[in-house]
PDB file of C-alpha atoms and ligand atoms in Angstrom:
ATOM      1  CA  MET A   6      -0.059   0.102   0.301  1.00  0.00           C
ATOM      2  CA  CYS A   7       1.315   3.562  -0.874  1.00  0.00           C
ATOM      3  CA  LYS A   8       2.170   5.390   2.325  1.00  0.00           C
ATOM      4  CA  CYS A   9       2.499   8.686   0.797  1.00  0.00           C
ATOM      5  CA  LYS A  10       0.508  11.814   2.417  1.00  0.00           C
ATOM      6  CA  VAL A  11      -0.982  13.984   0.067  1.00  0.00           C
ATOM      7  CA  ILE A  12      -1.587  17.584   2.226  1.00  0.00           C
ATOM      8  CA  ALA A  13      -3.152  20.674   0.275  1.00  0.00           C
ATOM      9  CA  ILE A  14      -2.223  23.992   1.868  1.00  0.00           C
ATOM     10  CA  ALA A  15      -5.087  26.530   1.314  1.00  0.00           C
ATOM     11  CA  ASN A  16      -7.019  29.552   2.393  1.00  0.00           C
ATOM     12  CA  GLN A  17      -8.754  31.649  -0.317  1.00  0.00           C
ATOM     13  CA  LYS A  18      -7.479  34.743   1.828  1.00  0.00           C
ATOM     14  CA  GLY A  19      -4.476  36.238   0.190  1.00  0.00           C
ATOM     15  CA  GLY A  20      -1.154  36.525   2.207  1.00  0.00           C
ATOM     16  CA  VAL A  21      -1.684  34.276   5.137  1.00  0.00           C
ATOM     17  CA  GLY A  22       1.176  32.219   4.561  1.00  0.00           C
ATOM     18  CA  LYS A  23       0.350  29.509   2.745  1.00  0.00           C
ATOM     19  CA  THR A  24       3.584  29.132   0.485  1.00  0.00           C
ATOM     20  CA  THR A  25       5.976  29.797   3.122  1.00  0.00           C
ATOM     21  CA  THR A  26       4.272  27.081   5.019  1.00  0.00           C
ATOM     22  CA  THR A  27       4.330  24.734   2.029  1.00  0.00           C
ATOM     23  CA  LEU A  28       8.047  25.413   1.703  1.00  0.00           C
ATOM     24  CA  ASN A  29       9.079  25.080   5.174  1.00  0.00           C
ATOM     25  CA  ILE A  30       7.003  21.892   6.265  1.00  0.00           C
ATOM     26  CA  GLY A  31       8.335  20.432   2.683  1.00  0.00           C
ATOM     27  CA  VAL A  32      12.029  21.233   3.335  1.00  0.00           C
ATOM     28  CA  GLY A  33      11.647  20.187   7.049  1.00  0.00           C
ATOM     29  CA  LEU A  34      10.386  16.805   5.981  1.00  0.00           C
ATOM     30  CA  ALA A  35      13.228  16.392   3.424  1.00  0.00           C
ATOM     31  CA  ASN A  36      15.867  17.327   6.208  1.00  0.00           C
ATOM     32  CA  LEU A  37      14.267  14.350   8.262  1.00  0.00           C
ATOM     33  CA  GLY A  38      14.979  12.037   5.185  1.00  0.00           C
ATOM     34  CA  LYS A  39      11.612  12.128   3.543  1.00  0.00           C
ATOM     35  CA  LYS A  40      11.007  12.031   0.170  1.00  0.00           C
ATOM     36  CA  VAL A  41       8.969  15.090  -0.531  1.00  0.00           C
ATOM     37  CA  LEU A  42       7.305  16.490  -3.835  1.00  0.00           C
ATOM     38  CA  LEU A  43       5.801  20.192  -3.525  1.00  0.00           C
ATOM     39  CA  ILE A  44       3.179  21.090  -6.213  1.00  0.00           C
ATOM     40  CA  ASP A  45       2.768  25.005  -7.036  1.00  0.00           C
ATOM     41  CA  ALA A  46      -0.809  25.222  -7.878  1.00  0.00           C
ATOM     42  CA  ASP A  47      -1.181  28.968  -8.195  1.00  0.00           C
ATOM     43  CA  ALA A  48      -0.529  31.048 -11.109  1.00  0.00           C
ATOM     44  CA  GLN A  49       1.409  33.590  -9.041  1.00  0.00           C
ATOM     45  CA  ALA A  50       4.249  31.132  -9.118  1.00  0.00           C
ATOM     46  CA  ASN A  51       5.425  32.113  -5.591  1.00  0.00           C
ATOM     47  CA  LEU A  52       6.543  28.688  -4.293  1.00  0.00           C
ATOM     48  CA  THR A  53       8.470  28.195  -7.785  1.00  0.00           C
ATOM     49  CA  VAL A  54      10.225  31.500  -7.409  1.00  0.00           C
ATOM     50  CA  SER A  55      10.842  30.760  -3.612  1.00  0.00           C
ATOM     51  CA  LEU A  56      12.714  27.496  -4.340  1.00  0.00           C
ATOM     52  CA  GLY A  57      14.851  29.334  -6.581  1.00  0.00           C
ATOM     53  CA  PHE A  58      13.419  28.870 -10.129  1.00  0.00           C
ATOM     54  CA  ASN A  59      13.321  32.528 -10.882  1.00  0.00           C
ATOM     55  CA  ARG A  60      11.929  32.550 -14.622  1.00  0.00           C
ATOM     56  CA  PRO A  61       8.662  30.462 -14.241  1.00  0.00           C
ATOM     57  CA  ASP A  62       7.534  31.755 -17.714  1.00  0.00           C
ATOM     58  CA  MET A  63      10.361  29.974 -19.166  1.00  0.00           C
ATOM     59  CA  LEU A  64       9.231  26.412 -17.430  1.00  0.00           C
ATOM     60  CA  SER A  65       7.627  24.083 -19.967  1.00  0.00           C
ATOM     61  CA  TYR A  66       6.423  21.168 -17.568  1.00  0.00           C
ATOM     62  CA  THR A  67       4.109  22.891 -15.155  1.00  0.00           C
ATOM     63  CA  THR A  68       1.069  21.993 -13.040  1.00  0.00           C
ATOM     64  CA  GLY A  69      -0.939  23.140 -15.815  1.00  0.00           C
ATOM     65  CA  GLN A  70       0.808  21.188 -18.481  1.00  0.00           C
ATOM     66  CA  ALA A  71       0.545  17.893 -16.054  1.00  0.00           C
ATOM     67  CA  MET A  72      -3.328  18.367 -16.089  1.00  0.00           C
ATOM     68  CA  VAL A  73      -3.379  18.911 -19.713  1.00  0.00           C
ATOM     69  CA  ASP A  74      -1.736  15.510 -20.159  1.00  0.00           C
ATOM     70  CA  ILE A  75      -3.904  13.656 -17.684  1.00  0.00           C
ATOM     71  CA  ALA A  76      -7.169  15.333 -19.748  1.00  0.00           C
ATOM     72  CA  ASN A  77      -5.464  13.861 -22.757  1.00  0.00           C
ATOM     73  CA  GLU A  78      -4.803  10.475 -21.162  1.00  0.00           C
ATOM     74  CA  ASP A  79      -1.244  11.077 -21.775  1.00  0.00           C
ATOM     75  CA  LYS A  80       1.505   9.237 -19.387  1.00  0.00           C
ATOM     76  CA  ILE A  81       3.400  11.544 -17.004  1.00  0.00           C
ATOM     77  CA  ASP A  82       7.292  11.509 -17.600  1.00  0.00           C
ATOM     78  CA  LYS A  83       8.470  11.862 -14.277  1.00  0.00           C
ATOM     79  CA  SER A  84      11.839  13.069 -15.414  1.00  0.00           C
ATOM     80  CA  ASN A  85      10.362  16.590 -16.072  1.00  0.00           C
ATOM     81  CA  LEU A  86       9.999  17.515 -12.290  1.00  0.00           C
ATOM     82  CA  LEU A  87      12.122  19.725 -10.822  1.00  0.00           C
ATOM     83  CA  HIS A  88      14.685  19.027  -8.173  1.00  0.00           C
ATOM     84  CA  ASN A  89      15.716  22.011  -5.507  1.00  0.00           C
ATOM     85  CA  ASP A  90      19.004  21.742  -3.990  1.00  0.00           C
ATOM     86  CA  GLU A  91      17.251  22.168  -0.318  1.00  0.00           C
ATOM     87  CA  GLY A  92      16.396  18.508  -1.153  1.00  0.00           C
ATOM     88  CA  VAL A  93      12.660  18.733  -2.367  1.00  0.00           C
ATOM     89  CA  ASP A  94      10.992  17.866  -5.795  1.00  0.00           C
ATOM     90  CA  LEU A  95       9.048  20.430  -7.436  1.00  0.00           C
ATOM     91  CA  LEU A  96       5.939  20.564 -10.214  1.00  0.00           C
ATOM     92  CA  PRO A  97       6.134  24.425 -10.930  1.00  0.00           C
ATOM     93  CA  SER A  98       3.797  26.636 -12.251  1.00  0.00           C
ATOM     94  CA  ASN A  99       3.344  29.831 -13.892  1.00  0.00           C
ATOM     95  CA  LEU A 100       0.879  32.388 -15.204  1.00  0.00           C
ATOM     96  CA  ARG A 101      -0.548  30.190 -17.848  1.00  0.00           C
ATOM     97  CA  LEU A 102      -2.236  28.361 -15.186  1.00  0.00           C
ATOM     98  CA  SER A 103      -4.823  31.006 -15.103  1.00  0.00           C
ATOM     99  CA  ALA A 104      -5.557  30.484 -18.846  1.00  0.00           C
ATOM    100  CA  LEU A 105      -6.023  26.555 -17.984  1.00  0.00           C
ATOM    101  CA  GLU A 106      -8.773  27.246 -15.512  1.00  0.00           C
ATOM    102  CA  ASN A 107     -11.372  28.017 -18.459  1.00  0.00           C
ATOM    103  CA  GLN A 108     -10.071  25.492 -20.748  1.00  0.00           C
ATOM    104  CA  ILE A 109     -10.636  22.612 -18.032  1.00  0.00           C
ATOM    105  CA  ILE A 110     -14.029  23.802 -16.733  1.00  0.00           C
ATOM    106  CA  PRO A 111     -15.929  22.328 -19.683  1.00  0.00           C
ATOM    107  CA  LEU A 112     -14.127  18.865 -19.414  1.00  0.00           C
ATOM    108  CA  LEU A 113     -15.507  15.700 -17.908  1.00  0.00           C
ATOM    109  CA  GLY A 114     -13.495  15.016 -14.694  1.00  0.00           C
ATOM    110  CA  ARG A 115     -12.163  18.309 -14.704  1.00  0.00           C
ATOM    111  CA  GLU A 116     -11.909  18.379 -10.754  1.00  0.00           C
ATOM    112  CA  SER A 117      -9.942  15.005 -10.763  1.00  0.00           C
ATOM    113  CA  LEU A 118      -7.084  16.007 -13.314  1.00  0.00           C
ATOM    114  CA  LEU A 119      -4.493  16.972 -10.539  1.00  0.00           C
ATOM    115  CA  LYS A 120      -5.479  13.650  -8.491  1.00  0.00           C
ATOM    116  CA  GLY A 121      -4.807  11.673 -12.152  1.00  0.00           C
ATOM    117  CA  PHE A 122      -1.114  13.257 -11.995  1.00  0.00           C
ATOM    118  CA  ILE A 123      -0.665  12.456  -8.165  1.00  0.00           C
ATOM    119  CA  GLU A 124      -1.764   8.740  -8.517  1.00  0.00           C
ATOM    120  CA  GLN A 125       0.911   8.363 -11.024  1.00  0.00           C
ATOM    121  CA  VAL A 126       3.806   9.977  -8.795  1.00  0.00           C
ATOM    122  CA  LYS A 127       2.839   9.270  -5.474  1.00  0.00           C
ATOM    123  CA  SER A 128       4.547   5.941  -5.075  1.00  0.00           C
ATOM    124  CA  ASP A 129       8.042   7.998  -5.188  1.00  0.00           C
ATOM    125  CA  TYR A 130       6.997  10.068  -2.424  1.00  0.00           C
ATOM    126  CA  ASP A 131       6.575  10.204   1.366  1.00  0.00           C
ATOM    127  CA  TYR A 132       4.540  13.610   1.322  1.00  0.00           C
ATOM    128  CA  ILE A 133       3.066  15.558  -1.586  1.00  0.00           C
ATOM    129  CA  LEU A 134       2.249  19.284  -0.435  1.00  0.00           C
ATOM    130  CA  VAL A 135       0.196  21.321  -2.746  1.00  0.00           C
ATOM    131  CA  ASP A 136       0.358  25.088  -2.443  1.00  0.00           C
ATOM    132  CA  CYS A 137      -2.952  26.626  -3.390  1.00  0.00           C
ATOM    133  CA  SER A 138      -3.761  29.910  -4.736  1.00  0.00           C
ATOM    134  CA  PRO A 139      -5.692  32.751  -2.758  1.00  0.00           C
ATOM    135  CA  THR A 140      -9.001  31.563  -4.404  1.00  0.00           C
ATOM    136  CA  LEU A 141     -11.337  28.454  -4.186  1.00  0.00           C
ATOM    137  CA  ASN A 142     -11.253  28.143  -8.038  1.00  0.00           C
ATOM    138  CA  ILE A 143     -11.076  24.835 -10.077  1.00  0.00           C
ATOM    139  CA  ILE A 144      -7.260  24.259  -9.650  1.00  0.00           C
ATOM    140  CA  THR A 145      -7.859  24.354  -5.742  1.00  0.00           C
ATOM    141  CA  ILE A 146     -10.999  22.039  -6.045  1.00  0.00           C
ATOM    142  CA  ASN A 147      -8.756  19.538  -7.775  1.00  0.00           C
ATOM    143  CA  ALA A 148      -6.054  19.873  -4.936  1.00  0.00           C
ATOM    144  CA  PHE A 149      -8.814  19.122  -2.395  1.00  0.00           C
ATOM    145  CA  THR A 150     -10.108  16.173  -4.631  1.00  0.00           C
ATOM    146  CA  ALA A 151      -6.589  14.771  -4.728  1.00  0.00           C
ATOM    147  CA  ALA A 152      -5.551  15.451  -0.974  1.00  0.00           C
ATOM    148  CA  ASP A 153      -5.985  13.303   2.157  1.00  0.00           C
ATOM    149  CA  SER A 154      -6.103  16.567   4.124  1.00  0.00           C
ATOM    150  CA  VAL A 155      -6.116  20.498   4.055  1.00  0.00           C
ATOM    151  CA  LEU A 156      -3.944  22.483   6.189  1.00  0.00           C
ATOM    152  CA  ILE A 157      -5.286  25.885   6.596  1.00  0.00           C
ATOM    153  CA  PRO A 158      -2.744  28.524   7.372  1.00  0.00           C
ATOM    154  CA  THR A 159      -4.396  32.067   8.673  1.00  0.00           C
ATOM    155  CA  GLN A 160      -3.109  35.243  10.338  1.00  0.00           C
ATOM    156  CA  PRO A 161      -4.722  36.200  13.762  1.00  0.00           C
ATOM    157  CA  SER A 162      -6.830  38.843  12.114  1.00  0.00           C
ATOM    158  CA  TYR A 163     -10.602  39.348  11.829  1.00  0.00           C
ATOM    159  CA  LEU A 164     -10.468  39.446   8.252  1.00  0.00           C
ATOM    160  CA  ALA A 165      -8.640  36.669   7.891  1.00  0.00           C
ATOM    161  CA  VAL A 166     -10.691  34.547  10.286  1.00  0.00           C
ATOM    162  CA  GLN A 167     -13.823  35.752   8.717  1.00  0.00           C
ATOM    163  CA  GLY A 168     -13.144  33.612   5.639  1.00  0.00           C
ATOM    164  CA  LEU A 169     -12.741  30.380   7.402  1.00  0.00           C
ATOM    165  CA  GLN A 170     -16.460  29.307   7.514  1.00  0.00           C
ATOM    166  CA  ASP A 171     -16.645  29.422   3.501  1.00  0.00           C
ATOM    167  CA  LEU A 172     -13.432  27.436   3.268  1.00  0.00           C
ATOM    168  CA  LEU A 173     -14.435  24.785   5.701  1.00  0.00           C
ATOM    169  CA  LYS A 174     -17.828  24.740   4.000  1.00  0.00           C
ATOM    170  CA  THR A 175     -15.987  24.027   0.504  1.00  0.00           C
ATOM    171  CA  VAL A 176     -13.899  21.444   2.199  1.00  0.00           C
ATOM    172  CA  SER A 177     -17.045  19.569   3.495  1.00  0.00           C
ATOM    173  CA  GLN A 178     -18.539  19.987  -0.077  1.00  0.00           C
ATOM    174  CA  VAL A 179     -15.804  18.331  -1.810  1.00  0.00           C
ATOM    175  CA  LYS A 180     -15.512  15.623   0.867  1.00  0.00           C
ATOM    176  CA  ARG A 181     -19.307  14.791   0.029  1.00  0.00           C
ATOM    177  CA  GLN A 182     -19.332  14.793  -3.605  1.00  0.00           C
ATOM    178  CA  LEU A 183     -15.757  14.083  -4.824  1.00  0.00           C
ATOM    179  CA  ASN A 184     -13.072  12.880  -1.996  1.00  0.00           C
ATOM    180  CA  PRO A 185     -14.831  11.013   1.009  1.00  0.00           C
ATOM    181  CA  LYS A 186     -11.582  10.895   2.457  1.00  0.00           C
ATOM    182  CA  LEU A 187     -10.571  14.255   2.895  1.00  0.00           C
ATOM    183  CA  SER A 188     -10.162  15.511   6.389  1.00  0.00           C
ATOM    184  CA  ILE A 189      -8.787  18.907   7.729  1.00  0.00           C
ATOM    185  CA  SER A 190      -5.465  18.407   8.954  1.00  0.00           C
ATOM    186  CA  GLY A 191      -5.707  21.649  11.053  1.00  0.00           C
ATOM    187  CA  ILE A 192      -5.797  25.361  11.135  1.00  0.00           C
ATOM    188  CA  LEU A 193      -2.268  26.949  11.485  1.00  0.00           C
ATOM    189  CA  ILE A 194      -2.024  30.585  13.057  1.00  0.00           C
ATOM    190  CA  THR A 195       0.799  31.997  11.169  1.00  0.00           C
ATOM    191  CA  MET A 196       2.934  35.495  11.539  1.00  0.00           C
ATOM    192  CA  TYR A 197       1.692  36.005  15.067  1.00  0.00           C
ATOM    193  CA  ASP A 198       3.046  38.715  16.955  1.00  0.00           C
ATOM    194  CA  SER A 199       2.776  38.573  20.744  1.00  0.00           C
ATOM    195  CA  ARG A 200       3.227  42.091  21.505  1.00  0.00           C
ATOM    196  CA  THR A 201      -0.206  42.959  20.320  1.00  0.00           C
ATOM    197  CA  ASN A 202      -3.219  42.231  22.562  1.00  0.00           C
ATOM    198  CA  TYR A 203      -5.026  42.057  19.152  1.00  0.00           C
ATOM    199  CA  SER A 204      -3.437  39.068  17.975  1.00  0.00           C
ATOM    200  CA  LYS A 205      -4.161  37.513  21.303  1.00  0.00           C
ATOM    201  CA  GLU A 206      -7.751  38.420  21.370  1.00  0.00           C
ATOM    202  CA  VAL A 207      -8.344  36.810  17.835  1.00  0.00           C
ATOM    203  CA  ILE A 208      -6.704  33.904  18.693  1.00  0.00           C
ATOM    204  CA  ASP A 209      -9.116  33.497  21.605  1.00  0.00           C
ATOM    205  CA  ILE A 210     -12.082  33.886  19.127  1.00  0.00           C
ATOM    206  CA  LEU A 211     -10.484  31.034  16.941  1.00  0.00           C
ATOM    207  CA  ARG A 212      -9.934  28.587  19.853  1.00  0.00           C
ATOM    208  CA  GLU A 213     -13.429  29.199  20.848  1.00  0.00           C
ATOM    209  CA  ASN A 214     -14.565  28.393  17.627  1.00  0.00           C
ATOM    210  CA  TYR A 215     -12.644  25.769  16.090  1.00  0.00           C
ATOM    211  CA  ASP A 216     -10.684  24.576  19.275  1.00  0.00           C
ATOM    212  CA  GLU A 217      -9.964  20.859  18.233  1.00  0.00           C
ATOM    213  CA  LEU A 218      -8.933  22.011  14.585  1.00  0.00           C
ATOM    214  CA  ILE A 219      -6.442  24.385  15.913  1.00  0.00           C
ATOM    215  CA  PHE A 220      -2.472  23.207  15.616  1.00  0.00           C
ATOM    216  CA  ASN A 221      -0.637  23.630  19.035  1.00  0.00           C
ATOM    217  CA  THR A 222       2.080  25.403  17.227  1.00  0.00           C
ATOM    218  CA  VAL A 223       1.735  28.889  16.419  1.00  0.00           C
ATOM    219  CA  ILE A 224       4.102  30.310  13.984  1.00  0.00           C
ATOM    220  CA  PRO A 225       5.583  33.549  15.030  1.00  0.00           C
ATOM    221  CA  ARG A 226       6.242  36.990  12.952  1.00  0.00           C
ATOM    222  CA  SER A 227       9.894  37.336  11.750  1.00  0.00           C
ATOM    223  CA  ILE A 228      11.668  39.696   9.435  1.00  0.00           C
ATOM    224  CA  LYS A 229      14.045  36.710   8.917  1.00  0.00           C
ATOM    225  CA  GLN A 230      11.389  34.776   7.115  1.00  0.00           C
ATOM    226  CA  GLU A 231      10.499  37.569   4.778  1.00  0.00           C
ATOM    227  CA  GLU A 232      14.217  38.033   3.918  1.00  0.00           C
ATOM    228  CA  ALA A 233      14.414  34.151   3.480  1.00  0.00           C
ATOM    229  CA  SER A 234      11.422  34.098   1.072  1.00  0.00           C
ATOM    230  CA  THR A 235      13.166  37.179  -0.781  1.00  0.00           C
ATOM    231  CA  ASP A 236      16.416  35.033  -0.947  1.00  0.00           C
ATOM    232  CA  GLY A 237      14.659  31.867  -2.365  1.00  0.00           C
ATOM    233  CA  LYS A 238      15.466  29.698   0.593  1.00  0.00           C
ATOM    234  CA  SER A 239      13.943  27.741   3.463  1.00  0.00           C
ATOM    235  CA  ILE A 240      13.908  29.398   6.869  1.00  0.00           C
ATOM    236  CA  TYR A 241      16.469  26.427   7.790  1.00  0.00           C
ATOM    237  CA  SER A 242      18.850  27.319   5.539  1.00  0.00           C
ATOM    238  CA  TYR A 243      18.648  31.226   5.811  1.00  0.00           C
ATOM    239  CA  ALA A 244      18.425  31.314   9.694  1.00  0.00           C
ATOM    240  CA  LYS A 245      18.283  27.800  11.107  1.00  0.00           C
ATOM    241  CA  ASN A 246      17.909  28.785  14.840  1.00  0.00           C
ATOM    242  CA  ASN A 247      15.377  31.450  13.997  1.00  0.00           C
ATOM    243  CA  LYS A 248      11.965  31.294  16.200  1.00  0.00           C
ATOM    244  CA  VAL A 249       9.966  30.789  12.798  1.00  0.00           C
ATOM    245  CA  ALA A 250      12.542  27.598  12.070  1.00  0.00           C
ATOM    246  CA  LEU A 251      11.827  25.963  15.509  1.00  0.00           C
ATOM    247  CA  ALA A 252       7.856  26.635  15.124  1.00  0.00           C
ATOM    248  CA  TYR A 253       7.928  24.876  11.921  1.00  0.00           C
ATOM    249  CA  LYS A 254      10.083  21.807  13.161  1.00  0.00           C
ATOM    250  CA  ASN A 255       7.397  21.708  16.027  1.00  0.00           C
ATOM    251  CA  LEU A 256       4.673  22.035  13.544  1.00  0.00           C
ATOM    252  CA  ILE A 257       6.274  19.079  11.516  1.00  0.00           C
ATOM    253  CA  GLU A 258       5.873  16.726  14.475  1.00  0.00           C
ATOM    254  CA  GLU A 259       1.993  17.430  14.807  1.00  0.00           C
ATOM    255  CA  VAL A 260       1.526  16.968  10.708  1.00  0.00           C
ATOM    256  CA  LYS A 261       3.716  14.158  10.173  1.00  0.00           C
TER     257      LYS A 261
HETATM  258  P1  ATP B 315      -0.973  34.203  -1.654  1.00  0.00           P
HETATM  259  O1  ATP B 315      -2.250  34.214  -0.974  1.00  0.00           O
HETATM  260  O2  ATP B 315      -0.636  35.656  -2.110  1.00  0.00           O
HETATM  261  O3  ATP B 315      -0.513  33.095  -2.120  1.00  0.00           O
HETATM  262  P2  ATP B 315       0.522  33.198   0.792  1.00  0.00           P
HETATM  263  O4  ATP B 315      -0.730  32.654   1.490  1.00  0.00           O
HETATM  264  O5  ATP B 315       1.104  31.927   0.107  1.00  0.00           O
HETATM  265  O6  ATP B 315       0.101  34.276  -0.162  1.00  0.00           O
HETATM  266  P3  ATP B 315       3.200  33.825   1.637  1.00  0.00           P
HETATM  267  O7  ATP B 315       3.524  34.177   0.089  1.00  0.00           O
HETATM  268  O8  ATP B 315       3.606  32.754   2.395  1.00  0.00           O
HETATM  269  O9  ATP B 315       1.309  33.797   1.823  1.00  0.00           O
HETATM  270  O10 ATP B 315       3.412  34.912   2.442  1.00  0.00           O
HETATM  271  C1  ATP B 315       2.984  36.475   2.510  1.00  0.00           C
HETATM  272  C2  ATP B 315       4.247  37.186   3.045  1.00  0.00           C
HETATM  273  O11 ATP B 315       4.437  37.192   4.366  1.00  0.00           O
HETATM  274  C3  ATP B 315       5.474  36.856   2.174  1.00  0.00           C
HETATM  275  O12 ATP B 315       6.467  38.008   1.905  1.00  0.00           O
HETATM  276  C4  ATP B 315       6.391  36.017   3.390  1.00  0.00           C
HETATM  277  O13 ATP B 315       7.599  36.162   3.209  1.00  0.00           O
HETATM  278  C5  ATP B 315       5.440  36.709   4.648  1.00  0.00           C
HETATM  279  N1  ATP B 315       5.554  35.643   5.659  1.00  0.00           N
HETATM  280  C6  ATP B 315       5.266  34.510   5.666  1.00  0.00           C
HETATM  281  N2  ATP B 315       5.351  33.964   7.068  1.00  0.00           N
HETATM  282  C7  ATP B 315       5.969  34.806   7.830  1.00  0.00           C
HETATM  283  C8  ATP B 315       6.274  35.035   9.080  1.00  0.00           C
HETATM  284  N3  ATP B 315       6.185  34.036   9.870  1.00  0.00           N
HETATM  285  N4  ATP B 315       6.884  36.071   9.741  1.00  0.00           N
HETATM  286  C9  ATP B 315       7.316  37.186   8.580  1.00  0.00           C
HETATM  287  N5  ATP B 315       6.611  37.153   7.426  1.00  0.00           N
HETATM  288  C10 ATP B 315       6.238  36.089   6.845  1.00  0.00           C
HETATM  289 MG1   MG B 316       1.116  31.937  -1.944  1.00  0.00          MG
END
């Protein structure tokens, strides 16, 4: 039996730490000797660039292409996947993924194209993490259809928390109609600033409403994380003793 865990990292709210979380969980697991594939399912291609591939527009084999291949019943050529020097493999993305959304909407089985790709590669990996875009579009629905669980990063702000209900509703719809094994891996509080009472208040609200879903680990805010993202590195190689690196290591123990 295949032991690979597939986790979609999603929240339709922008800038809550989805890409950062995907990269830091992925590289953290690779540092523990796990085989990891990261899938960039966002046309913004932030994950692709954060892993050091600075010209996503030049890449020909992308998440979009993999989905087209599955729609055409082509076999996946695994040698097309990229390798990052921090030990993870990558199915990259670029802007063309936005155009693909409209093309796949009329297709039969349009929600299961990414699942078709993952089925063909999952025996090579212990973990596959899918970095979703800040929309609940057909590509995100593909990620939910392919995943075992959804990990939801959120910032401790009222606006960020307001959208959680819609997201959880979409996850349960996909579970009902397309993927009965789908679960919520957990809600992850990111970019927490312990100096503000406001953050603490929002965390209290989150715990009141979603207690059992919230990870014990909270990711603190640190300028080092922003610098690492800009530098195309994980927090472990940019600042390995930073509080964000330590928090992501704790999170991995909860997710594993
Ligand atoms: P989008 O919705 O656009 O895909 P996202 O949810 O993927 O955004 P990220 O790109 O991971 O969010 O993070 C948004 C910004 O916040 C980035 O500049 C990133 O470097 C920064 N950031 C993420 N986590 C932290 C942190 N713990 N401390 C400080 N900055 C952070
Ligand atoms: Mg992102």
